[in-house]
XYZ file of C-alpha atoms in Angstrom:
494
model
C 0.104 0.052 0.085
C 1.102 3.256 -0.494
C 0.888 4.547 3.189
C 3.674 1.635 3.766
C 5.794 2.755 0.988
C 5.891 6.206 2.271
C 6.976 5.218 5.582
C 9.481 3.014 4.169
C 11.026 5.911 2.146
C 11.040 8.117 5.146
C 12.637 5.138 7.478
C 15.381 4.791 4.828
C 15.835 8.745 4.568
C 16.093 9.351 8.385
C 18.522 6.478 8.793
C 20.641 8.408 6.667
C 20.231 11.604 8.131
C 19.804 11.119 11.612
C 23.408 10.116 12.559
C 24.464 13.526 14.330
C 23.719 13.371 18.106
C 23.839 17.018 19.504
C 25.601 17.796 23.182
C 29.207 16.622 24.178
C 31.053 13.387 23.802
C 32.269 11.621 26.796
C 36.005 12.162 27.598
C 37.445 10.779 31.117
C 38.244 13.629 33.404
C 42.151 14.122 34.304
C 43.080 12.372 37.265
C 46.261 13.605 38.885
C 47.656 9.908 40.650
C 50.375 9.334 42.419
C 53.201 7.256 41.197
C 53.133 5.037 44.280
C 51.079 4.592 47.100
C 52.330 6.145 50.564
C 52.686 3.670 52.534
C 54.526 1.151 50.447
C 57.728 0.290 51.837
C 60.590 -0.479 49.308
C 60.905 -4.162 50.430
C 57.957 -5.142 52.176
C 54.117 -4.358 52.222
C 52.926 -2.579 49.032
C 56.263 -3.292 47.217
C 56.411 -5.080 43.636
C 59.142 -7.696 43.734
C 60.613 -8.179 40.047
C 59.191 -11.414 39.660
C 55.645 -9.552 40.158
C 56.074 -7.843 36.944
C 54.305 -9.271 33.998
C 56.058 -8.169 30.553
C 53.271 -8.130 28.193
C 54.675 -9.107 24.331
C 52.475 -6.621 22.435
C 52.959 -3.963 25.203
C 56.393 -1.734 25.548
C 57.900 -2.063 28.394
C 56.599 1.717 29.649
C 53.417 0.067 29.741
C 54.721 -3.339 31.557
C 51.631 -5.132 33.895
C 52.244 -4.970 37.202
C 50.428 -7.330 39.492
C 48.896 -6.318 42.578
C 46.711 -7.953 45.505
C 44.174 -6.422 44.203
C 43.863 -8.551 40.899
C 43.941 -11.995 43.257
C 40.177 -13.750 43.715
C 38.905 -13.693 46.824
C 39.235 -17.542 47.189
C 42.956 -17.416 46.584
C 43.405 -14.706 49.451
C 41.687 -16.071 52.232
C 42.653 -19.718 52.711
C 40.671 -20.567 55.741
C 38.529 -23.152 54.549
C 35.585 -22.293 56.979
C 35.897 -18.669 56.035
C 35.795 -19.731 52.310
C 32.591 -21.503 52.882
C 31.019 -18.745 54.684
C 31.920 -16.173 51.698
C 30.277 -18.720 49.530
C 26.864 -18.838 51.325
C 27.039 -15.217 51.872
C 26.937 -14.257 47.951
C 24.696 -16.698 47.483
C 22.186 -15.841 50.230
C 23.132 -12.414 51.228
C 19.887 -9.817 50.982
C 22.019 -7.080 49.913
C 23.872 -8.824 47.051
C 20.576 -10.655 45.763
C 18.635 -6.731 45.929
C 21.693 -5.436 43.491
C 21.164 -8.313 41.220
C 17.429 -7.535 41.059
C 18.611 -3.938 40.742
C 20.145 -5.009 37.312
C 17.301 -6.621 35.870
C 15.163 -3.750 36.287
C 17.948 -1.378 35.088
C 18.009 -3.911 31.633
C 13.984 -3.385 31.438
C 14.505 0.678 31.900
C 17.292 0.520 28.569
C 14.835 -1.496 26.785
C 12.040 1.138 27.377
C 14.365 3.823 26.588
C 15.826 2.168 23.642
C 11.896 1.674 22.165
C 11.443 5.534 21.789
C 13.857 5.674 18.807
C 11.491 3.406 16.724
C 7.842 3.957 15.381
C 4.817 2.679 17.161
C 2.700 0.389 15.126
C -0.960 -0.663 16.126
C -3.780 -2.722 14.530
C -7.457 -3.280 15.049
C -10.424 -5.156 13.172
C -13.951 -4.046 13.193
C -17.152 -5.784 12.887
C -20.893 -4.529 12.702
C -23.907 -6.472 12.626
C -27.561 -5.249 12.146
C -30.576 -7.157 12.347
C -34.116 -5.362 11.882
C -37.535 -6.944 12.507
C -39.387 -8.144 9.361
C -42.191 -5.943 10.178
C -40.005 -2.761 10.239
C -38.759 -3.962 6.802
C -42.294 -4.350 5.237
C -43.100 -0.940 6.822
C -39.691 0.961 5.204
C -40.581 -0.682 1.930
C -43.984 0.251 1.874
C -43.217 3.694 2.401
C -40.369 3.910 0.611
C -40.114 5.171 -3.270
C -36.958 3.953 -4.355
C -35.300 0.360 -4.258
C -36.802 -2.034 -1.680
C -34.826 -3.961 1.360
C -34.358 -7.366 0.462
C -32.783 -8.734 3.794
C -33.416 -8.045 7.436
C -29.560 -8.229 8.403
C -26.911 -5.985 7.561
C -23.180 -6.777 7.777
C -19.954 -4.636 7.672
C -16.287 -5.472 8.566
C -12.727 -4.094 8.211
C -9.577 -3.377 9.846
C -6.910 -0.411 10.186
C -3.359 -0.303 10.706
C -2.106 2.757 12.328
C 1.607 4.192 12.777
C 3.308 7.011 14.620
C 7.022 8.109 14.541
C 9.220 10.983 16.401
C 11.988 11.421 14.273
C 15.258 11.279 16.212
C 16.898 13.986 13.911
C 18.860 15.632 16.870
C 19.814 12.430 19.609
C 17.069 13.046 22.007
C 16.095 9.550 22.249
C 19.671 8.041 21.522
C 21.148 10.555 24.429
C 18.435 8.602 26.059
C 19.391 5.704 25.873
C 23.043 6.343 26.131
C 22.163 7.594 29.483
C 20.259 4.320 30.162
C 22.911 2.418 29.402
C 25.488 4.307 31.560
C 22.880 3.720 34.495
C 22.634 -0.080 33.620
C 26.930 -0.074 33.924
C 26.483 1.821 36.937
C 24.200 -0.628 38.746
C 26.213 -3.825 37.679
C 29.867 -1.952 39.053
C 27.067 -1.066 42.299
C 26.398 -4.851 42.388
C 30.361 -5.785 42.088
C 30.877 -3.206 45.296
C 28.312 -4.833 47.197
C 29.827 -8.252 46.538
C 33.379 -6.665 47.815
C 31.674 -5.084 50.657
C 30.130 -8.332 51.839
C 33.087 -10.280 51.328
C 34.891 -7.575 53.398
C 32.226 -7.736 55.950
C 32.279 -11.526 56.680
C 36.138 -11.891 56.444
C 36.331 -9.077 59.042
C 33.258 -10.307 61.442
C 34.979 -13.761 60.829
C 38.403 -12.651 62.168
C 36.666 -10.811 65.167
C 34.841 -13.936 66.109
C 37.967 -15.700 66.027
C 39.989 -13.557 68.193
C 37.416 -13.750 70.965
C 37.039 -17.131 70.750
C 40.930 -16.978 71.645
C 40.108 -14.243 74.301
C 37.291 -16.708 75.576
C 40.168 -19.553 75.643
C 42.938 -17.560 77.199
C 40.643 -16.439 79.912
C 39.445 -20.196 80.374
C 43.318 -21.130 80.760
C 44.239 -18.422 82.631
C 40.937 -19.336 85.130
C 42.286 -22.970 85.576
C 45.896 -21.623 86.446
C 44.389 -19.554 88.838
C 42.249 -21.938 90.460
C 45.080 -23.938 91.189
C 47.209 -20.961 92.369
C 44.357 -20.758 94.674
C 44.890 -24.022 95.941
C 48.177 -23.787 96.541
C 48.109 -20.523 98.301
C 45.274 -22.053 100.505
C 47.459 -25.121 101.602
C 50.542 -22.533 101.891
C 47.964 -20.412 104.443
C 46.936 -23.769 106.188
C 50.717 -24.492 106.324
C 51.553 -21.390 108.156
C 53.764 -20.586 105.014
C 51.412 -18.163 103.737
C 49.442 -15.413 104.877
C 45.344 -14.738 104.954
C 45.968 -11.798 102.615
C 47.742 -14.361 100.128
C 44.660 -15.980 99.682
C 42.576 -12.885 99.224
C 44.881 -11.815 96.308
C 44.546 -15.237 94.786
C 40.717 -15.100 95.215
C 40.735 -11.656 93.443
C 42.907 -13.096 90.401
C 40.296 -16.346 90.319
C 37.514 -13.870 90.440
C 38.785 -11.398 87.795
C 39.107 -14.182 85.183
C 35.752 -15.683 85.891
C 33.975 -12.497 85.807
C 35.629 -11.692 82.067
C 34.348 -15.106 80.806
C 30.203 -14.047 80.393
C 31.020 -11.439 78.644
C 33.279 -12.794 76.036
C 30.349 -15.483 75.775
C 28.044 -12.517 75.337
C 30.101 -10.696 72.712
C 30.868 -14.201 70.412
C 26.919 -15.005 70.348
C 26.151 -11.473 69.043
C 28.885 -12.067 66.490
C 27.807 -14.983 65.446
C 24.319 -13.630 64.803
C 25.857 -10.818 62.759
C 27.746 -13.370 60.279
C 24.065 -15.046 60.089
C 22.593 -12.247 59.035
C 25.388 -11.648 56.223
C 24.854 -15.087 55.492
C 21.370 -14.563 54.951
C 20.372 -16.859 57.819
C 18.367 -16.470 61.006
C 20.140 -15.404 63.764
C 22.478 -18.851 65.126
C 25.533 -19.977 65.744
C 28.427 -20.127 63.193
C 30.254 -24.093 63.418
C 33.985 -23.276 62.744
C 37.238 -25.333 64.044
C 38.561 -25.315 67.355
C 42.099 -25.231 66.105
C 43.860 -22.058 66.240
C 43.383 -19.640 63.443
C 46.249 -19.304 61.079
C 46.550 -15.555 60.808
C 47.616 -14.110 56.939
C 50.877 -12.549 57.268
C 52.356 -12.506 53.981
C 55.851 -11.558 53.708
C 55.518 -9.263 50.516
C 52.025 -7.653 49.526
C 51.985 -6.103 46.373
C 50.437 -3.040 45.989
C 50.296 -2.827 42.350
C 50.336 1.360 40.640
C 47.594 3.604 41.564
C 46.538 4.339 37.906
C 45.202 0.535 38.002
C 42.689 1.540 40.504
C 40.547 3.375 38.002
C 40.060 0.173 36.321
C 39.997 -2.440 39.179
C 37.900 -0.648 41.902
C 34.078 -1.016 41.574
C 33.283 2.648 43.133
C 35.622 4.358 40.787
C 33.767 2.461 38.245
C 30.296 3.062 39.250
C 31.224 6.918 39.718
C 32.483 7.051 36.132
C 29.565 5.353 34.868
C 27.109 8.122 36.516
C 29.326 10.983 34.833
C 28.838 8.893 31.787
C 25.066 9.166 32.011
C 25.432 12.966 33.068
C 27.050 13.444 30.056
C 24.555 12.064 27.899
C 21.610 14.048 29.571
C 23.386 17.151 28.558
C 22.762 15.820 25.014
C 19.483 15.211 25.970
C 18.490 18.564 27.303
C 20.399 20.214 24.440
C 18.142 18.355 21.451
C 14.978 19.601 23.000
C 15.993 23.118 21.907
C 15.574 21.964 18.270
C 12.414 21.364 16.040
C 10.791 17.905 16.805
C 9.332 16.369 13.720
C 6.531 13.851 14.134
C 5.079 11.721 11.446
C 1.729 9.394 11.882
C -0.500 7.373 9.455
C -3.252 5.071 8.940
C -4.566 2.924 6.407
C -7.285 0.058 6.312
C -10.230 -1.437 4.623
C -14.037 -2.017 5.067
C -16.660 -3.788 3.180
C -19.432 -5.460 3.794
C -18.610 -8.399 1.876
C -15.647 -10.728 2.688
C -14.053 -10.379 -0.873
C -14.244 -6.670 -0.614
C -11.750 -6.691 2.403
C -8.909 -7.365 -0.039
C -10.152 -5.267 -2.976
C -8.358 -2.111 -3.531
C -11.338 -0.170 -4.223
C -12.015 -0.733 -0.545
C -8.854 0.690 0.836
C -7.939 3.951 2.458
C -5.148 5.671 4.064
C -3.374 8.892 5.138
C -0.326 10.309 6.571
C 0.672 13.592 8.487
C 3.798 14.939 9.710
C 4.105 17.647 12.175
C 7.706 20.033 12.714
C 7.251 21.714 16.423
C 9.555 24.309 17.510
C 9.405 25.907 21.226
C 9.161 29.432 20.812
C 8.283 30.835 24.289
C 8.664 28.664 27.436
C 9.779 31.346 30.014
C 13.576 29.486 29.783
C 12.503 26.334 30.664
C 14.472 24.581 28.198
C 17.631 26.590 28.667
C 17.361 26.425 32.146
C 16.976 22.619 31.776
C 20.032 22.675 30.014
C 22.201 24.504 32.509
C 20.803 22.080 35.198
C 22.120 19.098 33.180
C 25.785 20.617 32.876
C 25.755 21.597 36.390
C 24.949 18.070 37.321
C 27.491 16.651 34.941
C 30.122 19.084 36.790
C 28.844 17.656 39.851
C 29.497 14.028 39.350
C 32.961 15.294 37.481
C 33.689 16.020 41.235
C 32.063 13.073 42.818
C 34.160 11.163 40.415
C 37.524 12.622 41.215
C 36.696 13.057 45.054
C 35.880 8.800 44.655
C 39.397 8.764 43.398
C 41.121 10.539 45.633
C 39.436 8.659 48.695
C 40.500 5.319 46.938
C 44.152 6.562 47.300
C 43.622 7.217 51.011
C 42.094 4.056 51.398
C 44.902 1.796 50.283
C 47.764 4.194 52.169
C 45.560 4.217 55.246
C 45.395 0.029 54.664
C 49.320 -0.142 53.828
C 50.092 2.391 56.927
C 47.903 0.192 59.521
C 49.094 -3.056 58.097
C 52.809 -2.152 59.014
C 52.424 -0.542 61.933
C 50.156 -3.312 63.326
C 52.493 -5.810 62.037
C 55.373 -3.830 64.210
C 53.061 -3.440 66.999
C 51.989 -7.505 67.092
C 55.636 -8.361 66.576
C 56.894 -6.204 69.899
C 53.613 -7.175 71.539
C 54.864 -11.101 71.099
C 58.022 -10.402 72.763
C 56.172 -8.610 75.410
C 54.135 -11.383 76.289
C 56.684 -14.009 76.205
C 58.684 -11.679 78.530
C 55.533 -11.416 81.254
C 55.163 -15.281 81.113
C 58.356 -15.975 81.684
C 58.108 -13.047 84.556
C 54.920 -14.602 85.802
C 57.086 -18.118 86.121
C 59.675 -16.773 87.938
C 57.604 -14.967 90.392
C 55.675 -18.055 91.453
C 58.511 -19.778 91.873
C 60.068 -17.127 94.211
C 56.626 -17.067 96.044
C 56.578 -20.837 96.438
C 60.273 -20.728 97.887
C 59.397 -17.898 100.209
C 61.394 -15.419 98.429
C 58.993 -12.987 97.702
C 55.200 -11.859 98.731
C 52.167 -12.973 96.722
C 51.718 -9.446 95.467
C 54.557 -9.603 93.002
C 52.711 -13.288 91.631
C 49.583 -10.979 91.666
C 51.089 -8.027 89.579
C 53.109 -10.755 86.791
C 49.820 -12.581 86.639
C 47.830 -9.440 85.922
C 50.248 -8.361 83.584
C 50.733 -11.264 81.696
C 46.849 -12.130 81.021
C 46.267 -8.677 79.647
C 49.651 -9.357 77.331
C 47.619 -12.331 76.095
C 44.536 -10.622 75.074
C 46.378 -7.375 73.953
C 48.525 -10.036 71.485
C 45.097 -11.405 70.296
C 43.886 -8.042 69.300
C 46.990 -6.815 67.686
C 47.095 -10.002 65.635
C 43.116 -9.123 64.632
C 43.964 -5.815 64.073
C 46.938 -6.584 61.365
C 44.545 -9.152 59.987
C 41.610 -7.060 59.583
C 44.298 -3.965 57.800
C 44.945 -7.253 55.497
C 41.516 -7.250 54.359
C 40.972 -3.455 54.368
C 43.760 -3.432 51.965
C 42.657 -6.036 49.550
C 39.328 -4.351 49.511
C 40.806 -1.066 49.336
C 42.756 -2.074 46.057
C 39.717 -3.485 44.593
C 39.825 -6.984 45.289
C 36.892 -9.114 46.516
C 34.055 -8.934 43.830
C 36.141 -11.154 41.221
C 34.638 -14.999 41.348
């Protein structure tokens, strides 16, 4: 039909002349990245050994790729089998991860809805009409008619119509909208990866905290057993005349102090188990774990890579850039609204009282129209909308640059924390060993009658505190390692 040929020719013409899109094309903002991370030591944490510099044949020497801890998959970083199982369960059942996945599906549908605006909309319909008259009425009509008489009491008519409408995208209005929607989809995907990284970090942090509490509870119980034996010995010495009642009371103080600490550690353990259960998508409950001593992650060398790699690895940076890309496309959307808009529409169909007449060209009809509209006066609405879009883009530029700076800070803080917590843990280990030996010597001196029980009390208290501090120091070092891995953009790789 002619109207179909009209739309087909218009479509071909439009595809040839609608290649341009008004508005700025995206360019990544300049970033002032440091050469190395602050806190990276030349021979230890954050340093890359020669074996960790991987040469890529198709790249020059200046573009050699430097490996980083952030490139590793979480299963290769966290070797504890219990922790690995917890992370797998969390990634499968955690509500934040599942919500993030649903948001991707939602945004995919939004992209489809937005993209559909670029194409014509076609609708069709059919009609059928039947009219039946009483025979008496037909006779009456025939008796009073001077023309051709009615020969039937039933009348039928049918037909179908096909309509089409199309807003031509000369200035890229709808294509820029689609570009913005696709950028939002990309941001949503990076948001999901950021959620995965956060969940992995939170599970690892909670697990390490739980194992520290286990260690502190075990230290307290062993200390309680030792103090029970010490109290029994003190009572025996007091009964034999070699000790005093003051020594017994001091021994009791040590015993009761350790006993009082146990319920508090048990409270913290159960609450931490509840927190982990929620991360796993469970109801609050216990966390099954091995009773053996945890193998704290203490790698000798931790490559941090180069700062510029963060721009392509960290999900939050990629998400911020995708948001900037969407804001840039929205500037084009606002600018395209300043230009004339052309809309085409057409309708065609056929109608007949006989079936064979529906396909007869004599009973067809069609019409097509084109409308060109240009806003003449809107009190500055479109201009202000353009300026708003440009301001929003500049805001996203600043958000993107701020995200990068915060990423550099996060890596630097983690590197410094890991280095200093390692030094603190090493010194605390020596202090604990010294306090243990001092307690042993104090007990020998007391049992030999060379000193009072006050010396035993002081050294025993110092040794117990040193053990607890060492457990926390090991935890802080391990947590700094987890924070560094996350800050380098690791954790979302599966």
